[in-house]
């Protein structure tokens, strides 16, 4: 069965450092992968989408890589700030029809 | 202001009661989705609809029902057959690959 794995333990880093979050998947070859941010008690917010033919995508302080051979995506936040503290979810379209399957998310805590 | 609204923010259900969660969008999106989120868990797909008057079961549809009579609206009913309904319910809509989420409804059982 398809599986999406994200680090279950919270990632604690200091302000100004680069945060790197991992998303691994098995038994599937997705056409694209997405990253969302979720704050406590709120709905997820879309951050970035990367397609299978793209190695890297950037948006301001965010960078996503997509290695279809390793079946892995890395999500980087450079010059992290306490306001970046949230849970970050990766998602794949496994079923088709643009229905997403989400990982459980990784909580990021950025301390001043 | 374009967006997705969900109501109510909190909902309490008594034993044996059916309750309906509202989801409305004014983004002119064709597709809409309902997810359930439990503590420490990812989002799990309950139902989705890609067009008016059509909807499909997701991974955990048992105990839930939906309707899609209008493009803007996709209400979810949690029936008495759902034995463990306590969760955070999220509605989303999409035009292409990206999904836009509402603020969620937290359902609690009395």
PDB file of C-alpha atoms in Angstrom:
ATOM      1  CA  UNK A   1       0.000   0.000   0.000  1.00  0.00           C
ATOM      2  CA  UNK A   2       1.061   3.573  -0.519  1.00  0.00           C
ATOM      3  CA  UNK A   3       2.719   5.261   2.385  1.00  0.00           C
ATOM      4  CA  UNK A   4       3.838   8.829   3.046  1.00  0.00           C
ATOM      5  CA  UNK A   5       6.280   9.326   5.898  1.00  0.00           C
ATOM      6  CA  UNK A   6       7.319  12.516   7.616  1.00  0.00           C
ATOM      7  CA  UNK A   7       9.456  12.889  10.728  1.00  0.00           C
ATOM      8  CA  UNK A   8       7.061  12.338  13.595  1.00  0.00           C
ATOM      9  CA  UNK A   9       9.256  14.078  16.136  1.00  0.00           C
ATOM     10  CA  UNK A  10       9.189  17.843  16.382  1.00  0.00           C
ATOM     11  CA  UNK A  11      12.115  19.697  14.886  1.00  0.00           C
ATOM     12  CA  UNK A  12      13.569  22.335  17.210  1.00  0.00           C
ATOM     13  CA  UNK A  13      15.929  24.909  15.730  1.00  0.00           C
ATOM     14  CA  UNK A  14      17.270  28.335  16.590  1.00  0.00           C
ATOM     15  CA  UNK A  15      16.178  31.468  14.848  1.00  0.00           C
ATOM     16  CA  UNK A  16      18.284  32.248  11.806  1.00  0.00           C
ATOM     17  CA  UNK A  17      19.183  28.619  11.069  1.00  0.00           C
ATOM     18  CA  UNK A  18      17.904  26.580   8.137  1.00  0.00           C
ATOM     19  CA  UNK A  19      15.159  24.066   8.865  1.00  0.00           C
ATOM     20  CA  UNK A  20      15.028  20.929   6.731  1.00  0.00           C
ATOM     21  CA  UNK A  21      11.974  18.685   6.750  1.00  0.00           C
ATOM     22  CA  UNK A  22      11.723  15.327   4.999  1.00  0.00           C
ATOM     23  CA  UNK A  23       8.903  13.591   3.158  1.00  0.00           C
ATOM     24  CA  UNK A  24       9.391  10.010   1.959  1.00  0.00           C
ATOM     25  CA  UNK A  25       6.899   7.952   0.010  1.00  0.00           C
ATOM     26  CA  UNK A  26       6.706   4.367  -1.229  1.00  0.00           C
ATOM     27  CA  UNK A  27       4.999   2.373  -3.943  1.00  0.00           C
ATOM     28  CA  UNK A  28       4.025   5.300  -6.087  1.00  0.00           C
ATOM     29  CA  UNK A  29       5.332   7.628  -8.802  1.00  0.00           C
ATOM     30  CA  UNK A  30       3.511  10.924  -8.273  1.00  0.00           C
ATOM     31  CA  UNK A  31       3.279  13.546 -10.971  1.00  0.00           C
ATOM     32  CA  UNK A  32       3.745  16.232  -8.310  1.00  0.00           C
ATOM     33  CA  UNK A  33       4.160  16.770  -4.583  1.00  0.00           C
ATOM     34  CA  UNK A  34       2.834  19.622  -2.446  1.00  0.00           C
ATOM     35  CA  UNK A  35       3.764  21.189   0.892  1.00  0.00           C
ATOM     36  CA  UNK A  36       1.270  22.846   3.238  1.00  0.00           C
ATOM     37  CA  UNK A  37       1.591  24.723   6.514  1.00  0.00           C
ATOM     38  CA  UNK A  38      -0.892  24.160   9.327  1.00  0.00           C
ATOM     39  CA  UNK A  39      -1.176  26.260  12.475  1.00  0.00           C
ATOM     40  CA  UNK A  40      -2.930  24.832  15.567  1.00  0.00           C
ATOM     41  CA  UNK A  41      -6.702  24.759  15.199  1.00  0.00           C
ATOM     42  CA  UNK A  42      -6.641  26.050  11.617  1.00  0.00           C
ATOM     43  CA  UNK A  43      -6.855  24.667   8.109  1.00  0.00           C
ATOM     44  CA  UNK A  44      -3.699  23.931   6.094  1.00  0.00           C
ATOM     45  CA  UNK A  45      -2.351  26.614   3.789  1.00  0.00           C
ATOM     46  CA  UNK A  46      -0.679  25.762   0.473  1.00  0.00           C
ATOM     47  CA  UNK A  47       3.001  26.663   0.208  1.00  0.00           C
ATOM     48  CA  UNK A  48       4.647  25.015  -2.798  1.00  0.00           C
ATOM     49  CA  UNK A  49       4.035  22.457  -5.535  1.00  0.00           C
ATOM     50  CA  UNK A  50       6.881  20.665  -7.306  1.00  0.00           C
ATOM     51  CA  UNK A  51       6.410  18.461 -10.374  1.00  0.00           C
ATOM     52  CA  UNK A  52       8.226  15.214 -11.169  1.00  0.00           C
ATOM     53  CA  UNK A  53      10.330  16.870 -13.869  1.00  0.00           C
ATOM     54  CA  UNK A  54      11.482  19.634 -11.501  1.00  0.00           C
ATOM     55  CA  UNK A  55      14.431  19.076  -9.201  1.00  0.00           C
ATOM     56  CA  UNK A  56      14.007  22.206  -7.118  1.00  0.00           C
ATOM     57  CA  UNK A  57      11.521  25.006  -6.522  1.00  0.00           C
ATOM     58  CA  UNK A  58      11.950  28.212  -4.538  1.00  0.00           C
ATOM     59  CA  UNK A  59       9.632  30.810  -3.060  1.00  0.00           C
ATOM     60  CA  UNK A  60      11.166  33.540  -0.932  1.00  0.00           C
ATOM     61  CA  UNK A  61      12.839  31.721   2.018  1.00  0.00           C
ATOM     62  CA  UNK A  62      11.338  28.353   1.059  1.00  0.00           C
ATOM     63  CA  UNK A  63      12.970  25.709  -1.097  1.00  0.00           C
ATOM     64  CA  UNK A  64      11.653  22.287  -2.064  1.00  0.00           C
ATOM     65  CA  UNK A  65      13.553  19.479  -3.747  1.00  0.00           C
ATOM     66  CA  UNK A  66      12.063  16.373  -5.326  1.00  0.00           C
ATOM     67  CA  UNK A  67      14.105  13.228  -5.928  1.00  0.00           C
ATOM     68  CA  UNK A  68      11.892  10.701  -7.723  1.00  0.00           C
ATOM     69  CA  UNK A  69      14.649   8.065  -7.605  1.00  0.00           C
ATOM     70  CA  UNK A  70      14.950   8.252  -3.818  1.00  0.00           C
ATOM     71  CA  UNK A  71      11.173   8.890  -3.555  1.00  0.00           C
ATOM     72  CA  UNK A  72      11.894  11.819  -1.287  1.00  0.00           C
ATOM     73  CA  UNK A  73      11.176  15.524  -1.011  1.00  0.00           C
ATOM     74  CA  UNK A  74      13.084  17.931   1.215  1.00  0.00           C
ATOM     75  CA  UNK A  75      11.538  21.186   2.408  1.00  0.00           C
ATOM     76  CA  UNK A  76      13.925  23.927   3.535  1.00  0.00           C
ATOM     77  CA  UNK A  77      13.204  27.191   5.351  1.00  0.00           C
ATOM     78  CA  UNK A  78      16.244  29.463   5.377  1.00  0.00           C
ATOM     79  CA  UNK A  79      16.833  32.213   7.949  1.00  0.00           C
ATOM     80  CA  UNK A  80      14.050  30.700  10.058  1.00  0.00           C
ATOM     81  CA  UNK A  81      11.941  32.893  12.328  1.00  0.00           C
ATOM     82  CA  UNK A  82       9.733  32.094  15.342  1.00  0.00           C
ATOM     83  CA  UNK A  83       6.744  32.892  13.093  1.00  0.00           C
ATOM     84  CA  UNK A  84       7.704  29.852  10.987  1.00  0.00           C
ATOM     85  CA  UNK A  85       6.738  27.585  13.906  1.00  0.00           C
ATOM     86  CA  UNK A  86       3.929  25.362  12.664  1.00  0.00           C
ATOM     87  CA  UNK A  87       3.232  21.860  11.394  1.00  0.00           C
ATOM     88  CA  UNK A  88       4.276  21.228   7.808  1.00  0.00           C
ATOM     89  CA  UNK A  89       2.437  18.612   5.738  1.00  0.00           C
ATOM     90  CA  UNK A  90       3.468  17.009   2.490  1.00  0.00           C
ATOM     91  CA  UNK A  91       0.809  15.672   0.136  1.00  0.00           C
ATOM     92  CA  UNK A  92       0.660  13.514  -2.984  1.00  0.00           C
ATOM     93  CA  UNK A  93      -2.036  12.797  -5.521  1.00  0.00           C
ATOM     94  CA  UNK A  94      -2.058   9.031  -5.140  1.00  0.00           C
ATOM     95  CA  UNK A  95      -5.644   8.282  -6.125  1.00  0.00           C
ATOM     96  CA  UNK A  96      -5.788  10.590  -9.107  1.00  0.00           C
ATOM     97  CA  UNK A  97      -8.572  13.133  -9.716  1.00  0.00           C
ATOM     98  CA  UNK A  98      -6.499  15.698  -7.745  1.00  0.00           C
ATOM     99  CA  UNK A  99      -7.391  14.052  -4.429  1.00  0.00           C
ATOM    100  CA  UNK A 100      -4.472  14.453  -2.067  1.00  0.00           C
ATOM    101  CA  UNK A 101      -3.096  11.981   0.452  1.00  0.00           C
ATOM    102  CA  UNK A 102      -1.350  13.767   3.310  1.00  0.00           C
ATOM    103  CA  UNK A 103       1.529  12.779   5.534  1.00  0.00           C
ATOM    104  CA  UNK A 104       1.047  13.180   9.285  1.00  0.00           C
ATOM    105  CA  UNK A 105       3.164  16.310   9.298  1.00  0.00           C
ATOM    106  CA  UNK A 106       6.266  17.500  11.109  1.00  0.00           C
ATOM    107  CA  UNK A 107       6.034  20.160  13.795  1.00  0.00           C
ATOM    108  CA  UNK A 108       8.702  22.847  13.515  1.00  0.00           C
ATOM    109  CA  UNK A 109       9.577  24.963  16.551  1.00  0.00           C
ATOM    110  CA  UNK A 110      11.851  27.955  15.991  1.00  0.00           C
ATOM    111  CA  UNK A 111      13.159  29.481  19.175  1.00  0.00           C
ATOM    112  CA  UNK A 112      14.418  33.075  19.410  1.00  0.00           C
TER     113      UNK A 112
ATOM    114  CA  UNK B   1     -13.295  38.456  -0.284  1.00  0.00           C
ATOM    115  CA  UNK B   2     -12.932  35.027  -1.855  1.00  0.00           C
ATOM    116  CA  UNK B   3     -12.586  31.981   0.314  1.00  0.00           C
ATOM    117  CA  UNK B   4     -14.063  28.976   2.033  1.00  0.00           C
ATOM    118  CA  UNK B   5     -16.236  29.210   5.099  1.00  0.00           C
ATOM    119  CA  UNK B   6     -17.173  26.440   7.475  1.00  0.00           C
ATOM    120  CA  UNK B   7     -19.764  26.568  10.200  1.00  0.00           C
ATOM    121  CA  UNK B   8     -20.134  26.143  13.004  1.00  0.00           C
ATOM    122  CA  UNK B   9     -16.659  26.418  14.513  1.00  0.00           C
ATOM    123  CA  UNK B  10     -17.646  24.014  17.299  1.00  0.00           C
ATOM    124  CA  UNK B  11     -20.436  21.439  17.163  1.00  0.00           C
ATOM    125  CA  UNK B  12     -21.720  19.152  19.855  1.00  0.00           C
ATOM    126  CA  UNK B  13     -23.441  15.884  19.025  1.00  0.00           C
ATOM    127  CA  UNK B  14     -25.596  13.801  21.292  1.00  0.00           C
ATOM    128  CA  UNK B  15     -25.701  10.021  21.101  1.00  0.00           C
ATOM    129  CA  UNK B  16     -27.757   8.820  18.139  1.00  0.00           C
ATOM    130  CA  UNK B  17     -28.006  12.248  16.575  1.00  0.00           C
ATOM    131  CA  UNK B  18     -27.183  13.228  13.003  1.00  0.00           C
ATOM    132  CA  UNK B  19     -25.390  16.555  12.602  1.00  0.00           C
ATOM    133  CA  UNK B  20     -24.562  18.554   9.477  1.00  0.00           C
ATOM    134  CA  UNK B  21     -21.399  20.589   8.917  1.00  0.00           C
ATOM    135  CA  UNK B  22     -21.603  23.442   6.455  1.00  0.00           C
ATOM    136  CA  UNK B  23     -19.005  24.282   3.799  1.00  0.00           C
ATOM    137  CA  UNK B  24     -19.387  27.155   1.339  1.00  0.00           C
ATOM    138  CA  UNK B  25     -16.930  28.545  -1.207  1.00  0.00           C
ATOM    139  CA  UNK B  26     -17.049  31.575  -3.496  1.00  0.00           C
ATOM    140  CA  UNK B  27     -13.857  30.738  -5.397  1.00  0.00           C
ATOM    141  CA  UNK B  28     -15.785  29.257  -8.336  1.00  0.00           C
ATOM    142  CA  UNK B  29     -13.964  25.961  -7.843  1.00  0.00           C
ATOM    143  CA  UNK B  30     -15.434  22.799  -9.314  1.00  0.00           C
ATOM    144  CA  UNK B  31     -13.930  20.309  -6.850  1.00  0.00           C
ATOM    145  CA  UNK B  32     -14.617  20.141  -3.125  1.00  0.00           C
ATOM    146  CA  UNK B  33     -13.382  17.789  -0.416  1.00  0.00           C
ATOM    147  CA  UNK B  34     -14.028  16.776   3.196  1.00  0.00           C
ATOM    148  CA  UNK B  35     -11.235  15.602   5.482  1.00  0.00           C
ATOM    149  CA  UNK B  36     -11.116  14.411   9.040  1.00  0.00           C
ATOM    150  CA  UNK B  37      -8.100  15.113  11.269  1.00  0.00           C
ATOM    151  CA  UNK B  38      -7.455  13.357  14.571  1.00  0.00           C
ATOM    152  CA  UNK B  39      -4.696  14.396  17.035  1.00  0.00           C
ATOM    153  CA  UNK B  40      -1.289  13.348  15.754  1.00  0.00           C
ATOM    154  CA  UNK B  41      -2.796  12.093  12.516  1.00  0.00           C
ATOM    155  CA  UNK B  42      -2.721  13.340   8.989  1.00  0.00           C
ATOM    156  CA  UNK B  43      -5.806  14.422   7.107  1.00  0.00           C
ATOM    157  CA  UNK B  44      -7.973  11.546   5.930  1.00  0.00           C
ATOM    158  CA  UNK B  45     -10.318  11.955   2.984  1.00  0.00           C
ATOM    159  CA  UNK B  46     -13.999  11.332   3.709  1.00  0.00           C
ATOM    160  CA  UNK B  47     -15.758  12.369   0.476  1.00  0.00           C
ATOM    161  CA  UNK B  48     -14.984  14.443  -2.570  1.00  0.00           C
ATOM    162  CA  UNK B  49     -16.944  15.981  -5.386  1.00  0.00           C
ATOM    163  CA  UNK B  50     -15.512  17.057  -8.709  1.00  0.00           C
ATOM    164  CA  UNK B  51     -18.701  18.479 -10.131  1.00  0.00           C
ATOM    165  CA  UNK B  52     -22.204  19.430  -9.072  1.00  0.00           C
ATOM    166  CA  UNK B  53     -24.543  16.486  -8.438  1.00  0.00           C
ATOM    167  CA  UNK B  54     -21.669  14.019  -8.278  1.00  0.00           C
ATOM    168  CA  UNK B  55     -19.516  12.835  -5.366  1.00  0.00           C
ATOM    169  CA  UNK B  56     -17.241   9.936  -4.511  1.00  0.00           C
ATOM    170  CA  UNK B  57     -16.273   8.115  -1.331  1.00  0.00           C
ATOM    171  CA  UNK B  58     -12.833   8.695   0.081  1.00  0.00           C
ATOM    172  CA  UNK B  59     -10.918   6.449   2.458  1.00  0.00           C
ATOM    173  CA  UNK B  60     -13.222   6.727   5.493  1.00  0.00           C
ATOM    174  CA  UNK B  61     -16.731   7.376   4.167  1.00  0.00           C
ATOM    175  CA  UNK B  62     -18.588   4.999   6.490  1.00  0.00           C
ATOM    176  CA  UNK B  63     -20.938   6.861   8.816  1.00  0.00           C
ATOM    177  CA  UNK B  64     -20.889  10.040   6.714  1.00  0.00           C
ATOM    178  CA  UNK B  65     -23.008  11.400   3.870  1.00  0.00           C
ATOM    179  CA  UNK B  66     -22.720  14.418   1.569  1.00  0.00           C
ATOM    180  CA  UNK B  67     -24.647  16.273  -1.114  1.00  0.00           C
ATOM    181  CA  UNK B  68     -23.552  18.626  -3.897  1.00  0.00           C
ATOM    182  CA  UNK B  69     -26.627  20.401  -5.181  1.00  0.00           C
ATOM    183  CA  UNK B  70     -24.841  23.696  -5.790  1.00  0.00           C
ATOM    184  CA  UNK B  71     -21.318  24.482  -6.931  1.00  0.00           C
ATOM    185  CA  UNK B  72     -20.732  26.665  -3.874  1.00  0.00           C
ATOM    186  CA  UNK B  73     -21.896  24.234  -1.210  1.00  0.00           C
ATOM    187  CA  UNK B  74     -20.792  20.793  -0.008  1.00  0.00           C
ATOM    188  CA  UNK B  75     -22.399  19.930   3.353  1.00  0.00           C
ATOM    189  CA  UNK B  76     -21.264  16.899   5.342  1.00  0.00           C
ATOM    190  CA  UNK B  77     -23.639  14.938   7.567  1.00  0.00           C
ATOM    191  CA  UNK B  78     -22.172  12.884  10.389  1.00  0.00           C
ATOM    192  CA  UNK B  79     -24.714  10.162  11.002  1.00  0.00           C
ATOM    193  CA  UNK B  80     -25.390   8.135  14.130  1.00  0.00           C
ATOM    194  CA  UNK B  81     -23.624   5.241  12.388  1.00  0.00           C
ATOM    195  CA  UNK B  82     -20.308   7.045  12.895  1.00  0.00           C
ATOM    196  CA  UNK B  83     -19.303   5.691  16.289  1.00  0.00           C
ATOM    197  CA  UNK B  84     -16.245   7.843  16.835  1.00  0.00           C
ATOM    198  CA  UNK B  85     -17.095  11.247  15.389  1.00  0.00           C
ATOM    199  CA  UNK B  86     -14.954  13.419  17.667  1.00  0.00           C
ATOM    200  CA  UNK B  87     -12.428  15.092  15.358  1.00  0.00           C
ATOM    201  CA  UNK B  88     -11.485  18.260  13.497  1.00  0.00           C
ATOM    202  CA  UNK B  89     -13.279  18.408  10.134  1.00  0.00           C
ATOM    203  CA  UNK B  90     -11.787  20.330   7.231  1.00  0.00           C
ATOM    204  CA  UNK B  91     -13.396  21.266   3.950  1.00  0.00           C
ATOM    205  CA  UNK B  92     -11.338  22.214   0.893  1.00  0.00           C
ATOM    206  CA  UNK B  93     -11.868  23.218  -2.710  1.00  0.00           C
ATOM    207  CA  UNK B  94      -9.634  23.206  -5.763  1.00  0.00           C
ATOM    208  CA  UNK B  95      -9.557  24.305  -9.372  1.00  0.00           C
ATOM    209  CA  UNK B  96      -6.398  22.438 -10.369  1.00  0.00           C
ATOM    210  CA  UNK B  97      -3.892  20.691  -8.123  1.00  0.00           C
ATOM    211  CA  UNK B  98      -3.799  23.078  -5.188  1.00  0.00           C
ATOM    212  CA  UNK B  99      -6.365  22.797  -2.419  1.00  0.00           C
ATOM    213  CA  UNK B 100      -7.710  25.709  -0.397  1.00  0.00           C
ATOM    214  CA  UNK B 101      -8.951  24.888   3.064  1.00  0.00           C
ATOM    215  CA  UNK B 102     -11.612  26.328   5.297  1.00  0.00           C
ATOM    216  CA  UNK B 103     -11.040  27.122   8.987  1.00  0.00           C
ATOM    217  CA  UNK B 104     -12.451  23.772  10.162  1.00  0.00           C
ATOM    218  CA  UNK B 105     -15.219  22.563  12.469  1.00  0.00           C
ATOM    219  CA  UNK B 106     -14.425  20.775  15.701  1.00  0.00           C
ATOM    220  CA  UNK B 107     -17.031  18.122  16.488  1.00  0.00           C
ATOM    221  CA  UNK B 108     -17.399  16.920  20.040  1.00  0.00           C
ATOM    222  CA  UNK B 109     -19.664  14.239  21.464  1.00  0.00           C
ATOM    223  CA  UNK B 110     -21.723  14.955  24.585  1.00  0.00           C
TER     224      UNK B 110
END
